Coordinates of C-alpha atoms in Angstrom, one line a residue:
M293 CA 13.1 32.5 12.1
N294 CA 9.9 31.1 11.9
H295 CA 9.1 27.3 12.1
S296 CA 6.3 25.6 10.5
P297 CA 4.0 23.6 13.1
Q298 CA 4.7 19.6 12.6
Q299 CA 2.4 18.3 10.8
K300 CA -0.1 15.5 12.6
V301 CA 0.2 12.1 10.6
A302 CA -3.9 11.0 9.5
T303 CA -4.9 8.0 11.3
P304 CA -5.7 5.1 9.4
F305 CA -9.6 5.8 10.1
Q306 CA -9.5 9.3 9.4
E307 CA -7.6 9.0 5.5
C308 CA -10.6 6.2 4.7
L309 CA -13.6 7.9 5.5
V310 CA -11.9 10.9 3.6
K311 CA -11.1 8.8 0.6
L312 CA -14.3 7.0 0.1
R313 CA -16.8 10.0 1.5
S314 CA -15.1 11.6 -1.6
L315 CA -15.6 9.1 -4.1
T316 CA -19.5 10.1 -3.7
R317 CA -18.5 13.7 -3.8
M318 CA -21.4 13.9 -0.8
T319 CA -20.6 17.0 1.3
Q320 CA -19.9 15.7 5.1
R321 CA -23.0 17.6 6.1
Q322 CA -24.7 15.1 3.4
L323 CA -22.9 12.4 4.6
A324 CA -24.0 13.0 8.4
N325 CA -27.5 13.2 7.2
R326 CA -27.5 9.9 5.3
S327 CA -25.6 7.7 7.8
G328 CA -28.0 9.4 10.9
T329 CA -25.3 10.6 12.6
S330 CA -23.8 14.4 13.5
H331 CA -22.1 16.8 10.9
A332 CA -19.8 17.9 13.4
S333 CA -19.0 13.9 14.2
V334 CA -18.1 13.5 10.5
N335 CA -15.7 16.8 10.4
R336 CA -14.5 15.6 13.5
W337 CA -13.7 12.3 12.1
E338 CA -12.1 13.2 9.5
L339 CA -9.6 15.9 11.0
G340 CA -8.6 13.2 12.6
K341 CA -9.9 14.4 16.1
G342 CA -11.6 11.4 17.6
T343 CA -12.7 7.9 16.3
P344 CA -16.3 6.6 16.0
K345 CA -17.9 3.3 17.6
R346 CA -18.3 1.2 15.9
D347 CA -22.1 1.2 15.0
N348 CA -21.3 4.2 14.0
A349 CA -18.8 3.7 11.9
E350 CA -21.5 0.6 10.0
L351 CA -23.8 3.7 9.5
L352 CA -20.9 5.7 7.4
G353 CA -20.5 2.7 5.7
R354 CA -24.0 1.7 4.7
A355 CA -24.7 5.2 3.7
L356 CA -21.3 5.0 1.6
E357 CA -22.4 2.0 0.0
A358 CA -25.6 3.6 -0.9
E359 CA -23.6 5.8 -2.9
G360 CA -22.4 3.7 -4.9
V361 CA -19.4 3.1 -2.8
P362 CA -18.0 -1.3 -2.7
N363 CA -17.6 -3.2 0.7
A364 CA -17.0 0.5 2.6
S365 CA -18.3 -0.7 6.0
K366 CA -15.8 -3.3 6.1
L367 CA -13.1 -0.9 4.7
L368 CA -13.8 1.5 7.6
I369 CA -14.5 -1.3 10.1
A370 CA -10.6 -2.3 9.1
A371 CA -9.2 0.9 9.2
L372 CA -10.7 1.7 12.6
R373 CA -9.7 -2.0 14.0
R374 CA -5.8 -0.6 12.7
T375 CA -6.6 3.0 13.7
I376 CA -7.2 1.4 17.4
E377 CA -4.9 -1.9 17.4
G378 CA -2.6 -1.1 15.0
N379 CA -3.7 -3.8 12.5
G380 CA -6.5 -4.7 9.9
L381 CA -7.5 -7.8 11.8
P382 CA -9.4 -8.5 14.9
E383 CA -7.1 -9.2 17.6
W384 CA -8.3 -12.9 17.9
A385 CA -7.2 -13.5 14.0
Q386 CA -3.5 -12.3 14.9
D387 CA -1.9 -16.3 14.0
L388 CA -2.5 -18.1 11.6
E389 CA -4.1 -21.4 13.8
S390 CA -7.1 -18.6 14.7
I391 CA -6.6 -17.9 11.0
E392 CA -7.6 -20.8 10.1
R393 CA -10.0 -21.7 12.4
S394 CA -11.7 -18.9 11.3
A395 CA -11.5 -18.8 7.7
R396 CA -13.7 -20.4 5.3
H397 CA -11.4 -20.7 2.2
V398 CA -7.7 -19.9 1.4
T399 CA -5.7 -19.3 -1.9
T400 CA -2.3 -20.9 -1.1
V401 CA 0.4 -19.8 -3.2
T402 CA 3.9 -22.0 -3.7
P403 CA 6.6 -21.6 -6.0
A404 CA 8.6 -24.5 -5.2
M405 CA 6.5 -27.2 -3.5
V406 CA 3.2 -28.9 -2.9
P407 CA 1.5 -26.7 -0.4
G408 CA 1.9 -28.3 2.6
Y409 CA -2.4 -28.6 3.4
L410 CA -2.3 -31.0 0.7
Q411 CA 1.4 -32.5 1.1
C412 CA 0.7 -36.5 1.3
P413 CA 2.3 -38.3 3.8
S414 CA 4.8 -39.9 2.0
L415 CA 6.1 -36.8 0.7
A416 CA 5.9 -34.5 4.1
R417 CA 8.2 -37.4 5.6
E418 CA 10.6 -36.9 3.1
I419 CA 10.5 -32.8 3.5
F420 CA 10.4 -32.9 7.2
R421 CA 13.4 -35.4 7.4
A422 CA 15.4 -33.5 4.4
G423 CA 14.9 -30.4 6.8
M424 CA 15.4 -32.0 10.4
P425 CA 18.3 -34.9 9.8
G426 CA 18.6 -35.3 13.4
A427 CA 14.6 -36.2 14.0
S428 CA 13.5 -39.5 15.4
D429 CA 10.8 -41.5 13.5
E430 CA 8.5 -40.7 16.1
D431 CA 9.1 -37.1 16.2
L432 CA 8.8 -37.2 12.3
G433 CA 5.8 -39.2 12.4
H434 CA 4.4 -36.7 14.7
L435 CA 5.1 -34.1 12.9
V436 CA 3.6 -35.5 9.6
D437 CA 0.5 -36.1 11.0
L438 CA -0.1 -32.8 11.9
R439 CA 0.7 -31.4 8.4
T440 CA -1.1 -33.9 7.0
E441 CA -4.6 -34.1 8.9
R442 CA -4.6 -30.2 9.1
L443 CA -6.6 -29.6 6.6
G444 CA -9.2 -32.9 7.8
T445 CA -9.5 -31.0 10.8
L446 CA -10.3 -27.6 9.0
P447 CA -13.6 -28.7 7.4
E448 CA -14.8 -25.7 6.6
L449 CA -12.2 -24.3 4.4
N450 CA -11.7 -24.6 1.0
V451 CA -8.5 -24.4 -0.8
T452 CA -7.3 -22.6 -3.9
A453 CA -3.8 -24.1 -4.6
I454 CA -0.8 -22.9 -7.2
F455 CA 1.9 -24.2 -8.0
P456 CA 4.7 -25.4 -10.4
A457 CA 3.9 -29.1 -11.9
A458 CA 7.7 -29.3 -11.9
A459 CA 6.7 -30.1 -7.6
I460 CA 5.7 -33.3 -8.6
A461 CA 7.0 -34.4 -11.6
C462 CA 10.7 -34.0 -9.9
L463 CA 9.7 -36.4 -7.3
S464 CA 11.2 -40.5 -7.6
E465 CA 8.3 -42.5 -9.4
P466 CA 6.6 -44.0 -5.9
L467 CA 6.4 -40.4 -4.5
R468 CA 4.6 -38.8 -7.5
R469 CA 2.5 -41.1 -7.8
A470 CA 1.5 -41.0 -4.7
Q471 CA 1.6 -37.1 -4.2
A472 CA -0.7 -37.0 -7.3
S473 CA -3.2 -39.1 -6.5
Y474 CA -3.5 -37.4 -2.7
L475 CA -4.1 -34.3 -5.3
I476 CA -6.6 -35.8 -7.4
K477 CA -8.5 -36.9 -4.1
W478 CA -8.7 -33.7 -2.3
A479 CA -10.1 -32.1 -5.7
E480 CA -12.5 -34.6 -6.3
S481 CA -13.9 -34.9 -2.7
G482 CA -14.8 -30.5 -4.2
R483 CA -12.8 -28.6 -1.4
A484 CA -9.3 -28.2 -3.3
A485 CA -9.1 -26.4 -6.9
I486 CA -5.4 -27.0 -7.8
H487 CA -4.1 -24.8 -10.4
L488 CA -1.0 -26.1 -12.0
V489 CA 2.1 -24.2 -13.2
P490 CA 3.4 -25.7 -16.1
E491 CA 7.1 -27.1 -16.7
G492 CA 8.8 -25.1 -18.2
S493 CA 7.3 -22.5 -16.5
G494 CA 8.0 -20.6 -12.9
L495 CA 6.7 -18.5 -10.8
L496 CA 8.4 -15.0 -10.3
V497 CA 6.4 -14.1 -7.3
P498 CA 5.6 -14.8 -4.3
A499 CA 9.2 -15.5 -3.4
S500 CA 8.0 -17.3 -0.4
P501 CA 5.1 -19.2 0.4
L502 CA 1.9 -17.5 0.5
M503 CA -1.7 -17.3 1.7
L504 CA -4.7 -15.3 1.1
F505 CA -7.4 -16.0 4.1
R506 CA -11.1 -14.8 3.4
L507 CA -12.7 -15.1 7.4
S508 CA -16.5 -15.8 8.0
T509 CA -15.9 -12.1 9.3
G510 CA -15.4 -10.7 5.8
D511 CA -12.0 -10.1 6.7
I512 CA -9.3 -10.6 4.4
A513 CA -6.0 -12.3 6.1
V514 CA -2.8 -12.7 4.0
V515 CA 0.3 -14.6 6.0
S516 CA 3.7 -15.6 4.1
D517 CA 5.8 -18.4 5.3
H518 CA 9.2 -17.9 6.2
A519 CA 11.6 -20.2 7.5
D520 CA 11.6 -18.9 11.0
G521 CA 7.7 -18.7 11.1
N522 CA 4.7 -17.3 9.7
V523 CA 4.2 -13.8 9.5
V524 CA 0.3 -11.8 9.3
H525 CA 0.8 -9.0 7.1
D526 CA -1.2 -5.6 7.9
E527 CA -3.4 -4.6 5.3
S528 CA -1.7 -2.0 4.1
H529 CA 0.6 -4.5 1.9
H530 CA -2.7 -6.6 0.9
D531 CA -3.1 -5.1 -2.2
R532 CA 0.7 -5.7 -3.5
L533 CA 0.6 -9.4 -2.1
T534 CA -3.2 -10.0 -3.8
G535 CA -1.5 -8.7 -7.1
E536 CA 1.5 -11.1 -6.5
A537 CA -1.2 -14.0 -6.1
T538 CA -3.2 -12.6 -9.5
W539 CA -0.1 -13.5 -11.2
A540 CA 0.6 -16.6 -10.3
L541 CA -2.9 -17.4 -11.2
A542 CA -2.4 -15.8 -14.5
A543 CA 0.7 -18.0 -14.9
S544 CA -1.2 -21.2 -13.8
L545 CA -3.2 -24.0 -15.8
P546 CA -6.7 -23.7 -15.1
V547 CA -8.3 -27.1 -12.9
A548 CA -9.4 -28.9 -15.6
L549 CA -6.0 -28.8 -17.2
S550 CA -4.2 -29.5 -14.0
L551 CA -6.4 -32.7 -13.1
D552 CA -5.5 -33.9 -16.7
V553 CA -1.6 -33.6 -15.4
L554 CA -2.1 -34.7 -12.4
R555 CA -3.9 -38.1 -14.2
K556 CA -0.8 -38.4 -16.3
L557 CA 1.7 -37.9 -13.3
A558 CA -0.1 -40.8 -11.6

């Protein structure tokens, strides 16, 4: 009985390099010449028999970009990281706090409530009180401070927030006015762009709060918020999750109309 040899699984870098080169219709030799690497090395990398050093991956990326493939360098570097480390992000960007510190922009989509970055103190306290009924006033105060001061401790982070207008309209009048006024303040600061999903509409996706960070390095990090903590998603999920955020943005009001709604609620 004949047994076919087990097929070797392609590495992320191997798949990415082959795909990007095919988009340009360059041969391996042409790519090697234009990137200043050797034909033998390009052949070896595409066969998955090794990975290049970062500087060689950048040379390949620049050569591919010159042939019309946008962001080839970033894609190859991310694929190289996944091959070596198992994730498309640098090792230092594997947790939410590190991601926040390096991020310059975050798009946050919450299907049912005001995003944590933009919750006013009185709303944050009510949310923590409901979720932690046994917590002392001192503990609640500490949690509220951590949440509501977070954006202030990240001066280089700008926010695009997408969430339902009903998340504010359903609140008691004092809470509603406080939260609407708080959002208007952040919007007028220039650091927050607010898109409200109009009342009567809902967000089918995402199912849980989603944050898409653009880092200072040019990398993208996608984090979702669950009851048991945050999940930093592998790059293989980025297209789907980015698509969910795009769908939510399309279902929401423009910034100017959202501010009109907030002023009425305040």
